[in-house]
Structures are given as C-alpha cells and as structure tokens.
Amino acid sequence: MATMEFKKRIRIITVKAFRAKFSSEEDCLEYLVKHRWPNGFVCPKCHNREAHWQAGRNIYWCKACEYQVSVTAGTVFHSTNLGLPDWFWAVYRMAQGKKGFSAMQLMKEIDVSYPTAWSVLHKIRCAMEERDKQYKLKGTIELDDAYLGGESKGKRGRGAEGKAPILVAVEKRQTRKGTKPGYVAIRIVKSLSSAEVMAFVDSKIIPVSIIETDGLSVYKVLGDLNFAHKQTVTENGIEAKELFPWVHLVIGNLKRFILGTHHHADLKYLRLYVAEYCYRLNRRFHEDDLFEHLLKACLLISPRKYNILGY
C-alpha cells in the first residue's frame, strides 16, 4: 500500500517551550518586530530608519515623516480583539496538528466564541493559501479529478448536487525502490472541463513536464500544450489506483482530512480547507519548524473578514 513519507523535523517546538516563549503580549510583539524588520525598522513611506516607539499603542512613529506604523498592520493579526498569545497559539496548533485543527477545538482551548475561532482559523488558512502559490510542480506528474463531499454517482465526469469537482496533481519522483510523491497541487473547479484543466496545468505545472492521466476526454487538451501527455484508458477504479497510486492516495487522504477533522465543510469555504491540507503536505520535506514558517506567512497577508451564519 502506498504511504506518504514524512521526514522528522529537527526543531519541533514543544507545548512547554511554546508557553515559555510566548507567554505574554510583549513576548509576541518582540517576535513580530524581529521578523518584520530583521535589520531594524524602516519606514514604509519614506524609508527612514529612525522612529519613536509608542509602547501603549504598539506603533513606530517615523521621525522624518511622522508616519505611524502598527506592528500588526498588514498582517492577519491586525484590528482584532484577540490577544497575540491566543493568535500565536492558534498558529501553533494549526502547524503542529498533522490531521488539522477545528474551530470547535480552538474555541474550547482559548475560551472564545465559535465565530471568533472560525474566523481566526480561516485567516490562518488564507495565509497558507497565499504561501502555497509559490509552488509549481515539475518532472513526472500524476493528474486526476475527484469530487469532495462523497463519491460521485453516475457517469464519471458529471457533477453532483452538494459536491465540488477538484483537480489534483502530484509529482511522481523516482527512487531506488520505485517512486514516491513530491509536491502536490489541488484546485476546486467549476466543472471538469478542458478549459479548467488547461488553466490549472498552466498555473501549477512547469512546461515540458510529463503528465500522466486516465482516459477522460477533458485531458486530451494536454497534448496541445507544452507538455508530454501520457494518457491511459482504465477499465475500473482498482486499475486506476494501481496506475496512479500517488494521486489517488492524496485524494483519499484529503477526503479523510475533511471528514475526520471538520466533519462538514461549507462549499463556500472548501478551498481554504484544501489549502490547509496542501500547505501541510507540501512542507513534509522541510526539516525545520513549521510553526515558525506559518507564523511568518501570517505576517505577509493582509487581514480578511468573513461572515458566518450572520455573526
């Protein structure tokens, strides 16, 4: 049976170490300042390096142009009533949980309302989504489609009410013992069409890669693009899983991730759960601290607001 390989991270921060390092608002602010301006403060307006620090407001006041810069401005942490230690804890739990982390769990752990916990985790998922856009797959790629929300009934390629069609691509890397999966890309699409396949492949796969698919007609368009396309008609699902083991494994694990952790994911926000899954999966090769990487990602994305159930 195909399984995903995970390298052991060498700098995993324990809960005890996390609590000691980020026990107060000041600890978290110091971390943010260090990582936003590693070489010292620089005014984003006039590029002056000298500024007054106003501790009560947590802002830098440029001495040259008097522009005021909040430490959290332009990050997911800005303009919220949640304290930074709770924000950092949410990032930590999202980074450390291989099977994901739900809003219900966060609500209980930091004693906030469900809408607050839901919003916090979705903002973190937005940061994951943005950072994962840097990846493009190359080499030999397994490409397949599926539906999230259960197995699609009827003729393959048709949608079903309440289900979202997705395209999934997985690098197939050669090893001495055979093959193993590399980076992964997943996109929720409006329909399983040639146009959607072209758009997905063009944005997520480097040209001249070898793309392996089954015989579904929407994949024939790949022959017209700058890719080597290997298409194999399969007789049944068992044969398809044998020919394309890694993409089927990724699809199966994605479905279990969503059902097991989140139980029900609104189609409106499904792409963010997919982004979380991809982000974590694509960083299984990194031998460093996923928490720190995710925290830095949260510094690079502006806050977004979501509405849930009228709250």
PDB file of C-alpha atoms in Angstrom:
ATOM      1  CA  MET A   1       0.000   0.000   0.000  1.00  0.00           C
ATOM      2  CA  ALA A   2       1.275   3.436  -0.918  1.00  0.00           C
ATOM      3  CA  THR A   3       2.057   5.704   2.008  1.00  0.00           C
ATOM      4  CA  MET A   4       3.296   9.273   2.330  1.00  0.00           C
ATOM      5  CA  GLU A   5       6.781   9.794   3.757  1.00  0.00           C
ATOM      6  CA  PHE A   6       7.350  12.430   6.417  1.00  0.00           C
ATOM      7  CA  LYS A   7      10.836  13.474   7.471  1.00  0.00           C
ATOM      8  CA  LYS A   8      11.374  14.166  11.135  1.00  0.00           C
ATOM      9  CA  ARG A   9      11.554  17.895  11.822  1.00  0.00           C
ATOM     10  CA  ILE A  10      14.591  18.791  13.876  1.00  0.00           C
ATOM     11  CA  ARG A  11      13.256  21.916  15.573  1.00  0.00           C
ATOM     12  CA  ILE A  12       9.757  20.991  16.677  1.00  0.00           C
ATOM     13  CA  ILE A  13       8.732  23.337  19.468  1.00  0.00           C
ATOM     14  CA  THR A  14       7.051  21.555  22.373  1.00  0.00           C
ATOM     15  CA  VAL A  15       3.961  22.900  24.128  1.00  0.00           C
ATOM     16  CA  LYS A  16       6.072  23.650  27.194  1.00  0.00           C
ATOM     17  CA  ALA A  17       8.639  25.558  25.132  1.00  0.00           C
ATOM     18  CA  PHE A  18       5.900  27.434  23.297  1.00  0.00           C
ATOM     19  CA  ARG A  19       4.232  28.521  26.537  1.00  0.00           C
ATOM     20  CA  ALA A  20       7.551  29.757  27.894  1.00  0.00           C
ATOM     21  CA  LYS A  21       8.497  31.647  24.727  1.00  0.00           C
ATOM     22  CA  PHE A  22       5.144  33.326  24.054  1.00  0.00           C
ATOM     23  CA  SER A  23       3.574  33.772  27.466  1.00  0.00           C
ATOM     24  CA  SER A  24       2.749  37.487  27.136  1.00  0.00           C
ATOM     25  CA  GLU A  25       1.724  40.160  24.651  1.00  0.00           C
ATOM     26  CA  GLU A  26       5.226  41.645  24.929  1.00  0.00           C
ATOM     27  CA  ASP A  27       6.855  38.325  24.001  1.00  0.00           C
ATOM     28  CA  CYS A  28       4.730  38.098  20.864  1.00  0.00           C
ATOM     29  CA  LEU A  29       5.304  41.732  19.903  1.00  0.00           C
ATOM     30  CA  GLU A  30       9.051  41.277  20.232  1.00  0.00           C
ATOM     31  CA  TYR A  31       8.871  38.295  17.893  1.00  0.00           C
ATOM     32  CA  LEU A  32       6.793  40.221  15.341  1.00  0.00           C
ATOM     33  CA  VAL A  33       9.162  43.203  15.371  1.00  0.00           C
ATOM     34  CA  LYS A  34      12.169  40.927  14.920  1.00  0.00           C
ATOM     35  CA  HIS A  35      10.682  39.146  11.919  1.00  0.00           C
ATOM     36  CA  ARG A  36       9.035  42.145  10.246  1.00  0.00           C
ATOM     37  CA  TRP A  37      12.185  44.252  10.482  1.00  0.00           C
ATOM     38  CA  PRO A  38      15.122  41.840  10.944  1.00  0.00           C
ATOM     39  CA  ASN A  39      17.622  44.606  10.107  1.00  0.00           C
ATOM     40  CA  GLY A  40      15.883  47.300  12.111  1.00  0.00           C
ATOM     41  CA  PHE A  41      12.800  49.418  11.475  1.00  0.00           C
ATOM     42  CA  VAL A  42      12.361  51.009   8.044  1.00  0.00           C
ATOM     43  CA  CYS A  43       9.539  53.463   7.399  1.00  0.00           C
ATOM     44  CA  PRO A  44       7.393  52.064   4.543  1.00  0.00           C
ATOM     45  CA  LYS A  45       6.611  55.611   3.378  1.00  0.00           C
ATOM     46  CA  CYS A  46       9.963  57.451   3.342  1.00  0.00           C
ATOM     47  CA  HIS A  47      12.414  54.608   4.137  1.00  0.00           C
ATOM     48  CA  ASN A  48      13.863  56.434   7.115  1.00  0.00           C
ATOM     49  CA  ARG A  49      15.302  54.161   9.818  1.00  0.00           C
ATOM     50  CA  GLU A  50      14.759  56.350  12.857  1.00  0.00           C
ATOM     51  CA  ALA A  51      11.470  56.202  14.732  1.00  0.00           C
ATOM     52  CA  HIS A  52       9.900  56.656  18.148  1.00  0.00           C
ATOM     53  CA  TRP A  53       8.362  53.575  19.767  1.00  0.00           C
ATOM     54  CA  GLN A  54       4.993  54.083  21.463  1.00  0.00           C
ATOM     55  CA  ALA A  55       4.561  51.089  23.720  1.00  0.00           C
ATOM     56  CA  GLY A  56       0.962  51.807  24.699  1.00  0.00           C
ATOM     57  CA  ARG A  57      -0.182  51.743  21.075  1.00  0.00           C
ATOM     58  CA  ASN A  58       2.442  49.293  19.771  1.00  0.00           C
ATOM     59  CA  ILE A  59       3.427  51.571  16.895  1.00  0.00           C
ATOM     60  CA  TYR A  60       6.534  53.091  15.369  1.00  0.00           C
ATOM     61  CA  TRP A  61       6.373  56.850  14.701  1.00  0.00           C
ATOM     62  CA  CYS A  62       8.779  57.853  11.942  1.00  0.00           C
ATOM     63  CA  LYS A  63      10.985  60.773  12.995  1.00  0.00           C
ATOM     64  CA  ALA A  64      11.303  62.027   9.415  1.00  0.00           C
ATOM     65  CA  CYS A  65       7.753  61.982   8.006  1.00  0.00           C
ATOM     66  CA  GLU A  66       5.827  61.195  11.216  1.00  0.00           C
ATOM     67  CA  TYR A  67       4.145  58.217   9.551  1.00  0.00           C
ATOM     68  CA  GLN A  68       2.755  55.791  12.138  1.00  0.00           C
ATOM     69  CA  VAL A  69       3.168  52.058  11.638  1.00  0.00           C
ATOM     70  CA  SER A  70       1.479  49.440  13.788  1.00  0.00           C
ATOM     71  CA  VAL A  71       3.477  46.263  14.363  1.00  0.00           C
ATOM     72  CA  THR A  72       0.484  44.178  13.291  1.00  0.00           C
ATOM     73  CA  ALA A  73      -0.560  46.333  10.304  1.00  0.00           C
ATOM     74  CA  GLY A  74      -0.767  44.338   7.085  1.00  0.00           C
ATOM     75  CA  THR A  75      -0.866  41.001   8.912  1.00  0.00           C
ATOM     76  CA  VAL A  76      -3.655  38.621   9.883  1.00  0.00           C
ATOM     77  CA  PHE A  77      -3.221  39.798  13.483  1.00  0.00           C
ATOM     78  CA  HIS A  78      -4.310  43.391  12.801  1.00  0.00           C
ATOM     79  CA  SER A  79      -7.535  45.012  14.051  1.00  0.00           C
ATOM     80  CA  THR A  80      -8.741  42.122  16.176  1.00  0.00           C
ATOM     81  CA  ASN A  81      -9.714  41.962  19.831  1.00  0.00           C
ATOM     82  CA  LEU A  82      -7.903  38.663  20.301  1.00  0.00           C
ATOM     83  CA  GLY A  83      -4.600  38.873  22.160  1.00  0.00           C
ATOM     84  CA  LEU A  84      -1.410  37.923  20.370  1.00  0.00           C
ATOM     85  CA  PRO A  85      -0.685  34.945  22.687  1.00  0.00           C
ATOM     86  CA  ASP A  86      -4.024  33.426  21.631  1.00  0.00           C
ATOM     87  CA  TRP A  87      -3.276  34.169  17.977  1.00  0.00           C
ATOM     88  CA  PHE A  88       0.132  32.543  18.285  1.00  0.00           C
ATOM     89  CA  TRP A  89      -1.433  29.523  19.980  1.00  0.00           C
ATOM     90  CA  ALA A  90      -3.880  29.128  17.089  1.00  0.00           C
ATOM     91  CA  VAL A  91      -0.991  29.243  14.603  1.00  0.00           C
ATOM     92  CA  TYR A  92       0.947  26.730  16.696  1.00  0.00           C
ATOM     93  CA  ARG A  93      -1.960  24.277  16.829  1.00  0.00           C
ATOM     94  CA  MET A  94      -2.561  24.600  13.092  1.00  0.00           C
ATOM     95  CA  ALA A  95       1.114  23.969  12.384  1.00  0.00           C
ATOM     96  CA  GLN A  96       1.604  21.029  14.724  1.00  0.00           C
ATOM     97  CA  GLY A  97      -1.580  19.076  14.034  1.00  0.00           C
ATOM     98  CA  LYS A  98      -0.970  16.603  11.209  1.00  0.00           C
ATOM     99  CA  LYS A  99      -4.705  15.892  10.998  1.00  0.00           C
ATOM    100  CA  GLY A 100      -5.728  19.533  11.155  1.00  0.00           C
ATOM    101  CA  PHE A 101      -7.357  21.602  13.866  1.00  0.00           C
ATOM    102  CA  SER A 102     -11.004  22.604  14.163  1.00  0.00           C
ATOM    103  CA  ALA A 103     -12.687  25.827  15.278  1.00  0.00           C
ATOM    104  CA  MET A 104     -14.507  23.863  17.976  1.00  0.00           C
ATOM    105  CA  GLN A 105     -11.180  22.777  19.466  1.00  0.00           C
ATOM    106  CA  LEU A 106      -9.776  26.317  19.373  1.00  0.00           C
ATOM    107  CA  MET A 107     -12.948  27.717  20.926  1.00  0.00           C
ATOM    108  CA  LYS A 108     -12.500  25.446  23.940  1.00  0.00           C
ATOM    109  CA  GLU A 109      -8.752  25.981  24.297  1.00  0.00           C
ATOM    110  CA  ILE A 110      -8.673  29.791  24.304  1.00  0.00           C
ATOM    111  CA  ASP A 111     -12.222  30.403  25.585  1.00  0.00           C
ATOM    112  CA  VAL A 112     -13.693  32.392  22.711  1.00  0.00           C
ATOM    113  CA  SER A 113     -16.944  32.195  20.750  1.00  0.00           C
ATOM    114  CA  TYR A 114     -17.233  29.771  17.859  1.00  0.00           C
ATOM    115  CA  PRO A 115     -17.469  32.570  15.218  1.00  0.00           C
ATOM    116  CA  THR A 116     -14.244  34.088  16.583  1.00  0.00           C
ATOM    117  CA  ALA A 117     -12.415  30.754  16.485  1.00  0.00           C
ATOM    118  CA  TRP A 118     -13.767  30.073  12.993  1.00  0.00           C
ATOM    119  CA  SER A 119     -12.611  33.462  11.710  1.00  0.00           C
ATOM    120  CA  VAL A 120      -9.143  33.107  13.257  1.00  0.00           C
ATOM    121  CA  LEU A 121      -8.515  29.724  11.644  1.00  0.00           C
ATOM    122  CA  HIS A 122      -9.790  30.851   8.250  1.00  0.00           C
ATOM    123  CA  LYS A 123      -7.454  33.847   8.293  1.00  0.00           C
ATOM    124  CA  ILE A 124      -4.574  31.471   9.005  1.00  0.00           C
ATOM    125  CA  ARG A 125      -5.740  29.252   6.138  1.00  0.00           C
ATOM    126  CA  CYS A 126      -5.677  32.311   3.864  1.00  0.00           C
ATOM    127  CA  ALA A 127      -2.013  32.760   4.774  1.00  0.00           C
ATOM    128  CA  MET A 128      -1.422  29.092   3.955  1.00  0.00           C
ATOM    129  CA  GLU A 129      -3.169  29.518   0.617  1.00  0.00           C
ATOM    130  CA  GLU A 130      -1.086  32.543  -0.361  1.00  0.00           C
ATOM    131  CA  ARG A 131       2.228  30.933   0.563  1.00  0.00           C
ATOM    132  CA  ASP A 132       1.454  27.713  -1.286  1.00  0.00           C
ATOM    133  CA  LYS A 133       1.032  29.629  -4.544  1.00  0.00           C
ATOM    134  CA  GLN A 134       4.843  29.699  -4.787  1.00  0.00           C
ATOM    135  CA  TYR A 135       4.968  26.006  -5.655  1.00  0.00           C
ATOM    136  CA  LYS A 136       4.967  24.705  -9.218  1.00  0.00           C
ATOM    137  CA  LEU A 137       5.206  21.020  -9.940  1.00  0.00           C
ATOM    138  CA  LYS A 138       7.750  19.553 -12.344  1.00  0.00           C
ATOM    139  CA  GLY A 139       9.002  16.253 -13.698  1.00  0.00           C
ATOM    140  CA  THR A 140       6.523  13.401 -13.994  1.00  0.00           C
ATOM    141  CA  ILE A 141       3.070  14.348 -12.736  1.00  0.00           C
ATOM    142  CA  GLU A 142       0.038  12.208 -11.929  1.00  0.00           C
ATOM    143  CA  LEU A 143      -3.132  14.209 -12.654  1.00  0.00           C
ATOM    144  CA  ASP A 144      -6.663  13.153 -11.766  1.00  0.00           C
ATOM    145  CA  ASP A 145     -10.041  14.520 -10.774  1.00  0.00           C
ATOM    146  CA  ALA A 146     -12.454  13.789  -7.954  1.00  0.00           C
ATOM    147  CA  TYR A 147     -15.415  15.176  -6.048  1.00  0.00           C
ATOM    148  CA  LEU A 148     -15.322  16.373  -2.474  1.00  0.00           C
ATOM    149  CA  GLY A 149     -18.412  15.529  -0.498  1.00  0.00           C
ATOM    150  CA  GLY A 150     -18.636  11.836  -1.323  1.00  0.00           C
ATOM    151  CA  GLU A 151     -18.291   9.547  -4.298  1.00  0.00           C
ATOM    152  CA  SER A 152     -19.899  10.889  -7.454  1.00  0.00           C
ATOM    153  CA  LYS A 153     -22.696   8.691  -8.802  1.00  0.00           C
ATOM    154  CA  GLY A 154     -23.447   8.089 -12.416  1.00  0.00           C
ATOM    155  CA  LYS A 155     -21.205   8.697 -15.396  1.00  0.00           C
ATOM    156  CA  ARG A 156     -17.688   9.798 -14.500  1.00  0.00           C
ATOM    157  CA  GLY A 157     -17.046  13.471 -15.092  1.00  0.00           C
ATOM    158  CA  ARG A 158     -20.524  14.640 -14.150  1.00  0.00           C
ATOM    159  CA  GLY A 159     -21.106  16.774 -11.103  1.00  0.00           C
ATOM    160  CA  ALA A 160     -23.487  16.010  -8.286  1.00  0.00           C
ATOM    161  CA  GLU A 161     -25.502  18.329  -6.115  1.00  0.00           C
ATOM    162  CA  GLY A 162     -23.615  19.376  -2.992  1.00  0.00           C
ATOM    163  CA  LYS A 163     -20.266  18.148  -4.294  1.00  0.00           C
ATOM    164  CA  ALA A 164     -17.297  20.104  -5.579  1.00  0.00           C
ATOM    165  CA  PRO A 165     -15.175  18.880  -8.512  1.00  0.00           C
ATOM    166  CA  ILE A 166     -11.424  19.115  -7.958  1.00  0.00           C
ATOM    167  CA  LEU A 167      -8.266  18.616  -9.995  1.00  0.00           C
ATOM    168  CA  VAL A 168      -5.306  17.046  -8.221  1.00  0.00           C
ATOM    169  CA  ALA A 169      -1.692  16.889  -9.419  1.00  0.00           C
ATOM    170  CA  VAL A 170       1.128  15.032  -7.658  1.00  0.00           C
ATOM    171  CA  GLU A 171       4.810  14.844  -8.572  1.00  0.00           C
ATOM    172  CA  LYS A 172       5.992  11.251  -9.051  1.00  0.00           C
ATOM    173  CA  ARG A 173       9.647  11.161  -8.057  1.00  0.00           C
ATOM    174  CA  GLN A 174      11.960   8.268  -8.841  1.00  0.00           C
ATOM    175  CA  THR A 175      13.798   6.487  -6.025  1.00  0.00           C
ATOM    176  CA  ARG A 176      15.990   3.405  -5.844  1.00  0.00           C
ATOM    177  CA  LYS A 177      12.995   1.402  -4.665  1.00  0.00           C
ATOM    178  CA  GLY A 178      10.478   2.817  -7.137  1.00  0.00           C
ATOM    179  CA  THR A 179       8.631   6.113  -6.841  1.00  0.00           C
ATOM    180  CA  LYS A 180       7.444   8.473  -4.126  1.00  0.00           C
ATOM    181  CA  PRO A 181       5.181  11.537  -4.127  1.00  0.00           C
ATOM    182  CA  GLY A 182       6.631  15.026  -4.300  1.00  0.00           C
ATOM    183  CA  TYR A 183       4.798  18.340  -4.192  1.00  0.00           C
ATOM    184  CA  VAL A 184       1.027  18.458  -4.550  1.00  0.00           C
ATOM    185  CA  ALA A 185      -1.375  20.936  -6.164  1.00  0.00           C
ATOM    186  CA  ILE A 186      -5.158  20.867  -5.793  1.00  0.00           C
ATOM    187  CA  ARG A 187      -7.768  23.206  -7.220  1.00  0.00           C
ATOM    188  CA  ILE A 188     -11.533  23.324  -6.810  1.00  0.00           C
ATOM    189  CA  VAL A 189     -13.039  23.954 -10.252  1.00  0.00           C
ATOM    190  CA  LYS A 190     -16.465  24.965 -11.515  1.00  0.00           C
ATOM    191  CA  SER A 191     -16.655  21.908 -13.731  1.00  0.00           C
ATOM    192  CA  LEU A 192     -14.487  19.154 -15.137  1.00  0.00           C
ATOM    193  CA  SER A 193     -13.785  20.760 -18.491  1.00  0.00           C
ATOM    194  CA  SER A 194     -10.852  21.116 -20.855  1.00  0.00           C
ATOM    195  CA  ALA A 195     -10.689  24.840 -20.081  1.00  0.00           C
ATOM    196  CA  GLU A 196     -10.386  24.200 -16.338  1.00  0.00           C
ATOM    197  CA  VAL A 197      -7.711  21.557 -16.939  1.00  0.00           C
ATOM    198  CA  MET A 198      -5.717  23.968 -19.111  1.00  0.00           C
ATOM    199  CA  ALA A 199      -5.940  26.773 -16.556  1.00  0.00           C
ATOM    200  CA  PHE A 200      -4.911  24.509 -13.681  1.00  0.00           C
ATOM    201  CA  VAL A 201      -1.983  22.921 -15.500  1.00  0.00           C
ATOM    202  CA  ASP A 202      -0.766  26.259 -16.866  1.00  0.00           C
ATOM    203  CA  SER A 203      -0.650  27.829 -13.394  1.00  0.00           C
ATOM    204  CA  LYS A 204       0.638  24.888 -11.341  1.00  0.00           C
ATOM    205  CA  ILE A 205       2.888  22.735 -13.563  1.00  0.00           C
ATOM    206  CA  ILE A 206       6.168  23.755 -15.193  1.00  0.00           C
ATOM    207  CA  PRO A 207       6.169  23.291 -19.016  1.00  0.00           C
ATOM    208  CA  VAL A 208       7.862  20.237 -20.570  1.00  0.00           C
ATOM    209  CA  SER A 209       6.797  18.144 -17.589  1.00  0.00           C
ATOM    210  CA  ILE A 210       5.356  14.686 -18.246  1.00  0.00           C
ATOM    211  CA  ILE A 211       1.686  14.478 -17.259  1.00  0.00           C
ATOM    212  CA  GLU A 212       0.068  11.089 -16.730  1.00  0.00           C
ATOM    213  CA  THR A 213      -3.736  10.835 -16.766  1.00  0.00           C
ATOM    214  CA  ASP A 214      -6.509   8.348 -17.326  1.00  0.00           C
ATOM    215  CA  GLY A 215      -8.641   8.347 -20.472  1.00  0.00           C
ATOM    216  CA  LEU A 216     -11.137  11.066 -19.534  1.00  0.00           C
ATOM    217  CA  SER A 217     -11.737  13.221 -22.616  1.00  0.00           C
ATOM    218  CA  VAL A 218     -11.081  16.568 -20.878  1.00  0.00           C
ATOM    219  CA  TYR A 219      -7.399  15.613 -20.559  1.00  0.00           C
ATOM    220  CA  LYS A 220      -6.854  15.309 -24.313  1.00  0.00           C
ATOM    221  CA  VAL A 221      -6.237  19.048 -24.444  1.00  0.00           C
ATOM    222  CA  LEU A 222      -2.887  18.486 -22.700  1.00  0.00           C
ATOM    223  CA  GLY A 223      -1.479  17.222 -25.977  1.00  0.00           C
ATOM    224  CA  ASP A 224      -1.921  20.716 -27.417  1.00  0.00           C
ATOM    225  CA  LEU A 225       0.098  22.328 -24.633  1.00  0.00           C
ATOM    226  CA  ASN A 226       3.831  22.297 -23.969  1.00  0.00           C
ATOM    227  CA  PHE A 227       3.691  19.032 -22.020  1.00  0.00           C
ATOM    228  CA  ALA A 228       4.389  15.383 -22.718  1.00  0.00           C
ATOM    229  CA  HIS A 229       0.999  13.761 -22.138  1.00  0.00           C
ATOM    230  CA  LYS A 230       0.695  10.062 -21.341  1.00  0.00           C
ATOM    231  CA  GLN A 231      -2.962   9.025 -21.313  1.00  0.00           C
ATOM    232  CA  THR A 232      -4.068   5.540 -20.269  1.00  0.00           C
ATOM    233  CA  VAL A 233      -7.639   4.272 -20.515  1.00  0.00           C
ATOM    234  CA  THR A 234      -8.544   2.366 -17.345  1.00  0.00           C
ATOM    235  CA  GLU A 235     -11.240  -0.273 -17.022  1.00  0.00           C
ATOM    236  CA  ASN A 236     -12.114   0.231 -13.362  1.00  0.00           C
ATOM    237  CA  GLY A 237     -11.212   2.050 -10.148  1.00  0.00           C
ATOM    238  CA  ILE A 238      -8.856  -0.672  -8.943  1.00  0.00           C
ATOM    239  CA  GLU A 239      -6.770  -0.484 -12.106  1.00  0.00           C
ATOM    240  CA  ALA A 240      -6.686   3.318 -11.897  1.00  0.00           C
ATOM    241  CA  LYS A 241      -5.344   3.216  -8.338  1.00  0.00           C
ATOM    242  CA  GLU A 242      -2.590   0.854  -9.434  1.00  0.00           C
ATOM    243  CA  LEU A 243      -1.575   3.050 -12.377  1.00  0.00           C
ATOM    244  CA  PHE A 244      -1.836   6.339 -10.484  1.00  0.00           C
ATOM    245  CA  PRO A 245      -1.172   5.406  -6.846  1.00  0.00           C
ATOM    246  CA  TRP A 246       0.042   8.746  -5.514  1.00  0.00           C
ATOM    247  CA  VAL A 247      -2.728  10.976  -6.780  1.00  0.00           C
ATOM    248  CA  HIS A 248      -5.325   8.505  -5.501  1.00  0.00           C
ATOM    249  CA  LEU A 249      -3.597   8.409  -2.124  1.00  0.00           C
ATOM    250  CA  VAL A 250      -3.626  12.208  -1.904  1.00  0.00           C
ATOM    251  CA  ILE A 251      -7.322  12.337  -2.837  1.00  0.00           C
ATOM    252  CA  GLY A 252      -8.210   9.673  -0.272  1.00  0.00           C
ATOM    253  CA  ASN A 253      -6.256  11.415   2.477  1.00  0.00           C
ATOM    254  CA  LEU A 254      -7.861  14.762   1.601  1.00  0.00           C
ATOM    255  CA  LYS A 255     -11.353  13.321   1.970  1.00  0.00           C
ATOM    256  CA  ARG A 256     -10.450  11.737   5.296  1.00  0.00           C
ATOM    257  CA  PHE A 257      -8.887  15.002   6.480  1.00  0.00           C
ATOM    258  CA  ILE A 258     -12.040  16.989   5.784  1.00  0.00           C
ATOM    259  CA  LEU A 259     -14.453  14.386   7.134  1.00  0.00           C
ATOM    260  CA  GLY A 260     -12.327  13.446  10.137  1.00  0.00           C
ATOM    261  CA  THR A 261     -11.404  16.916  11.384  1.00  0.00           C
ATOM    262  CA  HIS A 262     -14.080  19.246  10.083  1.00  0.00           C
ATOM    263  CA  HIS A 263     -16.968  16.772   9.558  1.00  0.00           C
ATOM    264  CA  HIS A 264     -18.744  19.205   7.261  1.00  0.00           C
ATOM    265  CA  ALA A 265     -17.095  21.904   5.182  1.00  0.00           C
ATOM    266  CA  ASP A 266     -19.279  24.545   3.539  1.00  0.00           C
ATOM    267  CA  LEU A 267     -18.595  24.552  -0.202  1.00  0.00           C
ATOM    268  CA  LYS A 268     -18.159  28.328   0.010  1.00  0.00           C
ATOM    269  CA  TYR A 269     -15.031  27.884   2.140  1.00  0.00           C
ATOM    270  CA  LEU A 270     -13.918  24.457   0.931  1.00  0.00           C
ATOM    271  CA  ARG A 271     -10.923  25.889  -0.927  1.00  0.00           C
ATOM    272  CA  LEU A 272      -9.437  27.068   2.388  1.00  0.00           C
ATOM    273  CA  TYR A 273      -9.591  23.572   3.876  1.00  0.00           C
ATOM    274  CA  VAL A 274      -7.959  22.281   0.695  1.00  0.00           C
ATOM    275  CA  ALA A 275      -5.300  24.998   1.042  1.00  0.00           C
ATOM    276  CA  GLU A 276      -4.601  23.905   4.623  1.00  0.00           C
ATOM    277  CA  TYR A 277      -4.198  20.292   3.523  1.00  0.00           C
ATOM    278  CA  CYS A 278      -1.838  21.220   0.660  1.00  0.00           C
ATOM    279  CA  TYR A 279       0.224  23.593   2.796  1.00  0.00           C
ATOM    280  CA  ARG A 280       0.918  20.972   5.420  1.00  0.00           C
ATOM    281  CA  LEU A 281       1.509  18.208   2.876  1.00  0.00           C
ATOM    282  CA  ASN A 282       3.948  20.265   0.798  1.00  0.00           C
ATOM    283  CA  ARG A 283       6.038  21.035   3.865  1.00  0.00           C
ATOM    284  CA  ARG A 284       6.536  17.462   4.993  1.00  0.00           C
ATOM    285  CA  PHE A 285      10.007  17.678   3.405  1.00  0.00           C
ATOM    286  CA  HIS A 286      11.121  20.650   5.496  1.00  0.00           C
ATOM    287  CA  GLU A 287      13.468  19.810   8.347  1.00  0.00           C
ATOM    288  CA  ASP A 288      12.692  22.978  10.244  1.00  0.00           C
ATOM    289  CA  ASP A 289       9.926  24.409  12.353  1.00  0.00           C
ATOM    290  CA  LEU A 290       6.588  24.523  10.566  1.00  0.00           C
ATOM    291  CA  PHE A 291       5.191  26.771  13.302  1.00  0.00           C
ATOM    292  CA  GLU A 292       7.743  29.478  12.574  1.00  0.00           C
ATOM    293  CA  HIS A 293       7.156  29.202   8.826  1.00  0.00           C
ATOM    294  CA  LEU A 294       3.413  29.557   9.269  1.00  0.00           C
ATOM    295  CA  LEU A 295       3.799  32.463  11.670  1.00  0.00           C
ATOM    296  CA  LYS A 296       5.938  34.268   9.101  1.00  0.00           C
ATOM    297  CA  ALA A 297       3.321  33.542   6.442  1.00  0.00           C
ATOM    298  CA  CYS A 298       0.743  35.264   8.643  1.00  0.00           C
ATOM    299  CA  LEU A 299       2.896  38.400   8.573  1.00  0.00           C
ATOM    300  CA  LEU A 300       2.738  38.591   4.785  1.00  0.00           C
ATOM    301  CA  ILE A 301      -1.006  38.647   4.187  1.00  0.00           C
ATOM    302  CA  SER A 302      -3.493  41.412   4.909  1.00  0.00           C
ATOM    303  CA  PRO A 303      -6.453  40.565   7.149  1.00  0.00           C
ATOM    304  CA  ARG A 304      -9.692  39.403   5.571  1.00  0.00           C
ATOM    305  CA  LYS A 305     -13.129  39.450   7.062  1.00  0.00           C
ATOM    306  CA  TYR A 306     -15.634  36.625   6.848  1.00  0.00           C
ATOM    307  CA  ASN A 307     -19.277  36.396   7.665  1.00  0.00           C
ATOM    308  CA  ILE A 308     -20.560  33.205   9.263  1.00  0.00           C
ATOM    309  CA  LEU A 309     -24.204  32.483   9.964  1.00  0.00           C
ATOM    310  CA  GLY A 310     -24.976  36.185  10.238  1.00  0.00           C
ATOM    311  CA  TYR A 311     -22.469  36.956  13.005  1.00  0.00           C
TER     312      TYR A 311
END
